[in-house]
Amino acid sequence: ETEVEGTKYTNLYDLKAKIRAESTDNEIICKASIHLCNEQLESLSNGFSDYQITYQFRSKTLKIIIDPLRDLSSQKDIYFILPIIVDSTKEVVEESAKWVVLGKENGRLILNTNSLFIRDTKKDETIFNVVPGVSAIPYKIRLKEKWTNVITLTFETKND
């Protein structure tokens, strides 16, 4: 997601996204070719619209790999938006801009990235989704300029 001159560009409007999946005994991999566009389905005029996103699912880990298909040096404010569903009674501990720990009922969720997490709400604030009773903390991950961005989510149970 990015905003240019007051216009938001996001893959939510991408009607031509392509997704393919493959699986093994212990992993599911989904690869998405996405395109940032505005509500009128127009692409960014500067050519920074195309991305490859890979989702690697394992038993307690999700790795999200975002590959900008070109150097982002001249387009600094492009983000991957990661809403994390939370129970407002659980502890939220943000350890650094690259590491976040969220308390869950049976354990904790650990998020880390080689880029930067930017919380899109105040410290104790969540946003509410259209699904009744569901709230989330939206994190923005600033995409790095010249390399692949990796976000890892790991769930640790109290028994681990």
PDB file of C-alpha atoms in Angstrom:
ATOM      1  CA  GLU A   1       0.000   0.000   0.000  1.00  0.00           C
ATOM      2  CA  THR A   2       1.121   3.532  -0.690  1.00  0.00           C
ATOM      3  CA  GLU A   3      -0.341   6.987  -1.083  1.00  0.00           C
ATOM      4  CA  VAL A   4       0.634   9.428  -3.818  1.00  0.00           C
ATOM      5  CA  GLU A   5      -0.772  12.954  -3.894  1.00  0.00           C
ATOM      6  CA  GLY A   6      -3.731  11.942  -1.714  1.00  0.00           C
ATOM      7  CA  THR A   7      -4.601   8.808  -3.734  1.00  0.00           C
ATOM      8  CA  LYS A   8      -4.267   5.406  -2.062  1.00  0.00           C
ATOM      9  CA  TYR A   9      -2.822   2.524  -4.094  1.00  0.00           C
ATOM     10  CA  THR A  10      -3.370  -0.991  -2.742  1.00  0.00           C
ATOM     11  CA  ASN A  11      -3.604  -4.571  -3.959  1.00  0.00           C
ATOM     12  CA  LEU A  12      -7.171  -4.724  -2.573  1.00  0.00           C
ATOM     13  CA  TYR A  13      -8.351  -3.325  -5.925  1.00  0.00           C
ATOM     14  CA  ASP A  14      -6.198  -5.703  -7.989  1.00  0.00           C
ATOM     15  CA  LEU A  15      -8.620  -7.708 -10.112  1.00  0.00           C
ATOM     16  CA  LYS A  16      -5.807  -9.493 -11.975  1.00  0.00           C
ATOM     17  CA  ALA A  17      -3.851 -10.905  -9.008  1.00  0.00           C
ATOM     18  CA  LYS A  18      -2.540 -14.388  -9.641  1.00  0.00           C
ATOM     19  CA  ILE A  19      -2.157 -16.934  -6.848  1.00  0.00           C
ATOM     20  CA  ARG A  20      -0.786 -20.448  -6.989  1.00  0.00           C
ATOM     21  CA  ALA A  21      -0.272 -22.946  -4.195  1.00  0.00           C
ATOM     22  CA  GLU A  22       1.756 -26.080  -3.607  1.00  0.00           C
ATOM     23  CA  SER A  23       2.109 -28.315  -0.592  1.00  0.00           C
ATOM     24  CA  THR A  24       4.310 -30.966   0.925  1.00  0.00           C
ATOM     25  CA  ASP A  25       3.818 -33.051   4.062  1.00  0.00           C
ATOM     26  CA  ASN A  26       4.836 -30.202   6.371  1.00  0.00           C
ATOM     27  CA  GLU A  27       4.503 -26.987   4.353  1.00  0.00           C
ATOM     28  CA  ILE A  28       2.048 -25.072   2.188  1.00  0.00           C
ATOM     29  CA  ILE A  29       3.421 -22.359  -0.081  1.00  0.00           C
ATOM     30  CA  CYS A  30       1.193 -19.749  -1.744  1.00  0.00           C
ATOM     31  CA  LYS A  31       2.688 -17.314  -4.231  1.00  0.00           C
ATOM     32  CA  ALA A  32       0.810 -14.191  -5.232  1.00  0.00           C
ATOM     33  CA  SER A  33       1.679 -11.804  -8.026  1.00  0.00           C
ATOM     34  CA  ILE A  34      -0.006  -8.567  -7.056  1.00  0.00           C
ATOM     35  CA  HIS A  35      -0.361  -5.091  -8.445  1.00  0.00           C
ATOM     36  CA  LEU A  36      -0.964  -1.837  -6.554  1.00  0.00           C
ATOM     37  CA  CYS A  37      -3.753   0.252  -8.068  1.00  0.00           C
ATOM     38  CA  ASN A  38      -6.291   2.847  -6.982  1.00  0.00           C
ATOM     39  CA  GLU A  39     -10.099   2.564  -6.870  1.00  0.00           C
ATOM     40  CA  GLN A  40     -10.230   3.423 -10.575  1.00  0.00           C
ATOM     41  CA  LEU A  41      -7.858   0.447 -11.196  1.00  0.00           C
ATOM     42  CA  GLU A  42      -5.062   2.794 -12.306  1.00  0.00           C
ATOM     43  CA  SER A  43      -1.460   1.786 -11.579  1.00  0.00           C
ATOM     44  CA  LEU A  44       1.195   3.982 -10.073  1.00  0.00           C
ATOM     45  CA  SER A  45       2.598   6.122 -12.854  1.00  0.00           C
ATOM     46  CA  ASN A  46       6.168   5.624 -11.620  1.00  0.00           C
ATOM     47  CA  GLY A  47       6.132   1.860 -12.224  1.00  0.00           C
ATOM     48  CA  PHE A  48       6.331   0.684  -8.576  1.00  0.00           C
ATOM     49  CA  SER A  49       3.135  -1.360  -8.711  1.00  0.00           C
ATOM     50  CA  ASP A  50       4.239  -4.993  -9.132  1.00  0.00           C
ATOM     51  CA  TYR A  51       5.176  -7.324  -6.251  1.00  0.00           C
ATOM     52  CA  GLN A  52       5.615 -11.027  -5.629  1.00  0.00           C
ATOM     53  CA  ILE A  53       4.398 -12.184  -2.191  1.00  0.00           C
ATOM     54  CA  THR A  54       5.141 -15.689  -0.930  1.00  0.00           C
ATOM     55  CA  TYR A  55       3.348 -17.156   2.080  1.00  0.00           C
ATOM     56  CA  GLN A  56       5.081 -20.200   3.633  1.00  0.00           C
ATOM     57  CA  PHE A  57       2.851 -21.999   6.162  1.00  0.00           C
ATOM     58  CA  ARG A  58       4.324 -24.540   8.591  1.00  0.00           C
ATOM     59  CA  SER A  59       2.775 -25.993  11.749  1.00  0.00           C
ATOM     60  CA  LYS A  60       3.513 -22.988  14.014  1.00  0.00           C
ATOM     61  CA  THR A  61       5.095 -20.528  11.614  1.00  0.00           C
ATOM     62  CA  LEU A  62       4.015 -18.264   8.785  1.00  0.00           C
ATOM     63  CA  LYS A  63       6.718 -16.586   6.761  1.00  0.00           C
ATOM     64  CA  ILE A  64       5.683 -13.775   4.403  1.00  0.00           C
ATOM     65  CA  ILE A  65       8.257 -12.848   1.767  1.00  0.00           C
ATOM     66  CA  ILE A  66       7.642  -9.652  -0.184  1.00  0.00           C
ATOM     67  CA  ASP A  67       9.748  -9.170  -3.255  1.00  0.00           C
ATOM     68  CA  PRO A  68       9.518  -5.793  -4.938  1.00  0.00           C
ATOM     69  CA  LEU A  69      10.194  -6.448  -8.569  1.00  0.00           C
ATOM     70  CA  ARG A  70      12.305  -3.304  -8.817  1.00  0.00           C
ATOM     71  CA  ASP A  71      14.478  -1.030  -6.667  1.00  0.00           C
ATOM     72  CA  LEU A  72      12.273   1.078  -4.356  1.00  0.00           C
ATOM     73  CA  SER A  73      14.941   3.737  -3.654  1.00  0.00           C
ATOM     74  CA  SER A  74      12.921   6.564  -5.167  1.00  0.00           C
ATOM     75  CA  GLN A  75       9.567   5.372  -3.732  1.00  0.00           C
ATOM     76  CA  LYS A  76      10.104   5.311   0.045  1.00  0.00           C
ATOM     77  CA  ASP A  77       6.583   5.036   1.497  1.00  0.00           C
ATOM     78  CA  ILE A  78       5.391   1.609   0.389  1.00  0.00           C
ATOM     79  CA  TYR A  79       4.030  -0.660   3.120  1.00  0.00           C
ATOM     80  CA  PHE A  80       2.771  -4.178   3.617  1.00  0.00           C
ATOM     81  CA  ILE A  81      -0.275  -3.979   5.922  1.00  0.00           C
ATOM     82  CA  LEU A  82      -0.519  -6.800   8.465  1.00  0.00           C
ATOM     83  CA  PRO A  83      -3.649  -6.736  10.651  1.00  0.00           C
ATOM     84  CA  ILE A  84      -3.254  -9.037  13.669  1.00  0.00           C
ATOM     85  CA  ILE A  85      -6.489 -10.165  15.338  1.00  0.00           C
ATOM     86  CA  VAL A  86      -6.257  -9.625  19.082  1.00  0.00           C
ATOM     87  CA  ASP A  87      -8.230 -10.104  22.251  1.00  0.00           C
ATOM     88  CA  SER A  88      -7.984  -6.744  23.999  1.00  0.00           C
ATOM     89  CA  THR A  89      -7.510  -8.469  27.368  1.00  0.00           C
ATOM     90  CA  LYS A  90      -4.254 -10.122  26.279  1.00  0.00           C
ATOM     91  CA  GLU A  91      -0.876  -8.506  26.799  1.00  0.00           C
ATOM     92  CA  VAL A  92       0.775  -6.687  23.918  1.00  0.00           C
ATOM     93  CA  VAL A  93       4.519  -6.213  24.278  1.00  0.00           C
ATOM     94  CA  GLU A  94       6.383  -4.414  21.522  1.00  0.00           C
ATOM     95  CA  GLU A  95      10.051  -5.100  21.995  1.00  0.00           C
ATOM     96  CA  SER A  96      11.468  -3.148  19.083  1.00  0.00           C
ATOM     97  CA  ALA A  97      10.668  -1.851  15.635  1.00  0.00           C
ATOM     98  CA  LYS A  98      11.698  -5.269  14.246  1.00  0.00           C
ATOM     99  CA  TRP A  99      10.196  -7.529  16.934  1.00  0.00           C
ATOM    100  CA  VAL A 100       6.677  -7.699  18.408  1.00  0.00           C
ATOM    101  CA  VAL A 101       5.274 -10.134  20.974  1.00  0.00           C
ATOM    102  CA  LEU A 102       1.520 -10.522  21.472  1.00  0.00           C
ATOM    103  CA  GLY A 103       0.033 -12.538  24.337  1.00  0.00           C
ATOM    104  CA  LYS A 104      -2.570 -15.071  23.227  1.00  0.00           C
ATOM    105  CA  GLU A 105      -4.844 -17.324  25.287  1.00  0.00           C
ATOM    106  CA  ASN A 106      -2.697 -20.461  24.959  1.00  0.00           C
ATOM    107  CA  GLY A 107       0.677 -18.899  24.263  1.00  0.00           C
ATOM    108  CA  ARG A 108       2.144 -15.964  22.405  1.00  0.00           C
ATOM    109  CA  LEU A 109       2.550 -14.748  18.841  1.00  0.00           C
ATOM    110  CA  ILE A 110       5.992 -13.494  17.883  1.00  0.00           C
ATOM    111  CA  LEU A 111       6.389 -11.277  14.830  1.00  0.00           C
ATOM    112  CA  ASN A 112       9.726 -10.235  13.410  1.00  0.00           C
ATOM    113  CA  THR A 113      10.938  -8.609  10.228  1.00  0.00           C
ATOM    114  CA  ASN A 114      14.090  -7.501   8.464  1.00  0.00           C
ATOM    115  CA  SER A 115      12.325  -4.198   7.826  1.00  0.00           C
ATOM    116  CA  LEU A 116      10.404  -1.948  10.268  1.00  0.00           C
ATOM    117  CA  PHE A 117       7.090  -2.480  12.083  1.00  0.00           C
ATOM    118  CA  ILE A 118       5.001   0.649  12.382  1.00  0.00           C
ATOM    119  CA  ARG A 119       1.888   0.361  14.527  1.00  0.00           C
ATOM    120  CA  ASP A 120      -1.010   2.108  12.831  1.00  0.00           C
ATOM    121  CA  THR A 121      -2.869   2.765  16.100  1.00  0.00           C
ATOM    122  CA  LYS A 122      -2.029   4.115  19.552  1.00  0.00           C
ATOM    123  CA  LYS A 123      -0.445   1.775  22.132  1.00  0.00           C
ATOM    124  CA  ASP A 124      -3.659   0.333  23.629  1.00  0.00           C
ATOM    125  CA  GLU A 125      -5.923   0.941  20.654  1.00  0.00           C
ATOM    126  CA  THR A 126      -7.294  -1.609  18.205  1.00  0.00           C
ATOM    127  CA  ILE A 127      -9.498  -1.302  15.142  1.00  0.00           C
ATOM    128  CA  PHE A 128     -12.729  -3.179  14.689  1.00  0.00           C
ATOM    129  CA  ASN A 129     -13.393  -5.277  11.647  1.00  0.00           C
ATOM    130  CA  VAL A 130     -16.731  -5.765   9.907  1.00  0.00           C
ATOM    131  CA  VAL A 131     -16.842  -9.201  11.552  1.00  0.00           C
ATOM    132  CA  PRO A 132     -18.780  -8.679  14.816  1.00  0.00           C
ATOM    133  CA  GLY A 133     -16.597  -8.870  17.895  1.00  0.00           C
ATOM    134  CA  VAL A 134     -13.265  -9.033  16.058  1.00  0.00           C
ATOM    135  CA  SER A 135     -10.634  -6.405  16.688  1.00  0.00           C
ATOM    136  CA  ALA A 136      -7.135  -6.095  15.273  1.00  0.00           C
ATOM    137  CA  ILE A 137      -3.906  -4.196  15.572  1.00  0.00           C
ATOM    138  CA  PRO A 138      -2.855  -3.026  12.120  1.00  0.00           C
ATOM    139  CA  TYR A 139       0.899  -3.052  11.582  1.00  0.00           C
ATOM    140  CA  LYS A 140       2.556  -1.402   8.627  1.00  0.00           C
ATOM    141  CA  ILE A 141       5.803  -2.960   7.500  1.00  0.00           C
ATOM    142  CA  ARG A 142       7.880  -0.461   5.570  1.00  0.00           C
ATOM    143  CA  LEU A 143       9.246  -2.215   2.512  1.00  0.00           C
ATOM    144  CA  LYS A 144      12.996  -1.919   2.213  1.00  0.00           C
ATOM    145  CA  GLU A 145      14.415  -0.299  -0.820  1.00  0.00           C
ATOM    146  CA  LYS A 146      16.647  -2.815  -2.550  1.00  0.00           C
ATOM    147  CA  TRP A 147      15.970  -6.291  -1.207  1.00  0.00           C
ATOM    148  CA  THR A 148      13.405  -8.879  -0.297  1.00  0.00           C
ATOM    149  CA  ASN A 149      11.386  -8.138   2.854  1.00  0.00           C
ATOM    150  CA  VAL A 150      10.659 -11.022   5.244  1.00  0.00           C
ATOM    151  CA  ILE A 151       8.046 -11.128   8.015  1.00  0.00           C
ATOM    152  CA  THR A 152       7.886 -14.171  10.276  1.00  0.00           C
ATOM    153  CA  LEU A 153       4.985 -14.987  12.591  1.00  0.00           C
ATOM    154  CA  THR A 154       5.618 -17.775  15.106  1.00  0.00           C
ATOM    155  CA  PHE A 155       3.088 -19.114  17.588  1.00  0.00           C
ATOM    156  CA  GLU A 156       4.565 -20.514  20.789  1.00  0.00           C
ATOM    157  CA  THR A 157       2.206 -22.487  23.009  1.00  0.00           C
ATOM    158  CA  LYS A 158       2.541 -22.609  26.786  1.00  0.00           C
ATOM    159  CA  ASN A 159       3.768 -26.212  26.359  1.00  0.00           C
ATOM    160  CA  ASP A 160       6.671 -25.304  24.029  1.00  0.00           C
TER     161      ASP A 160
END
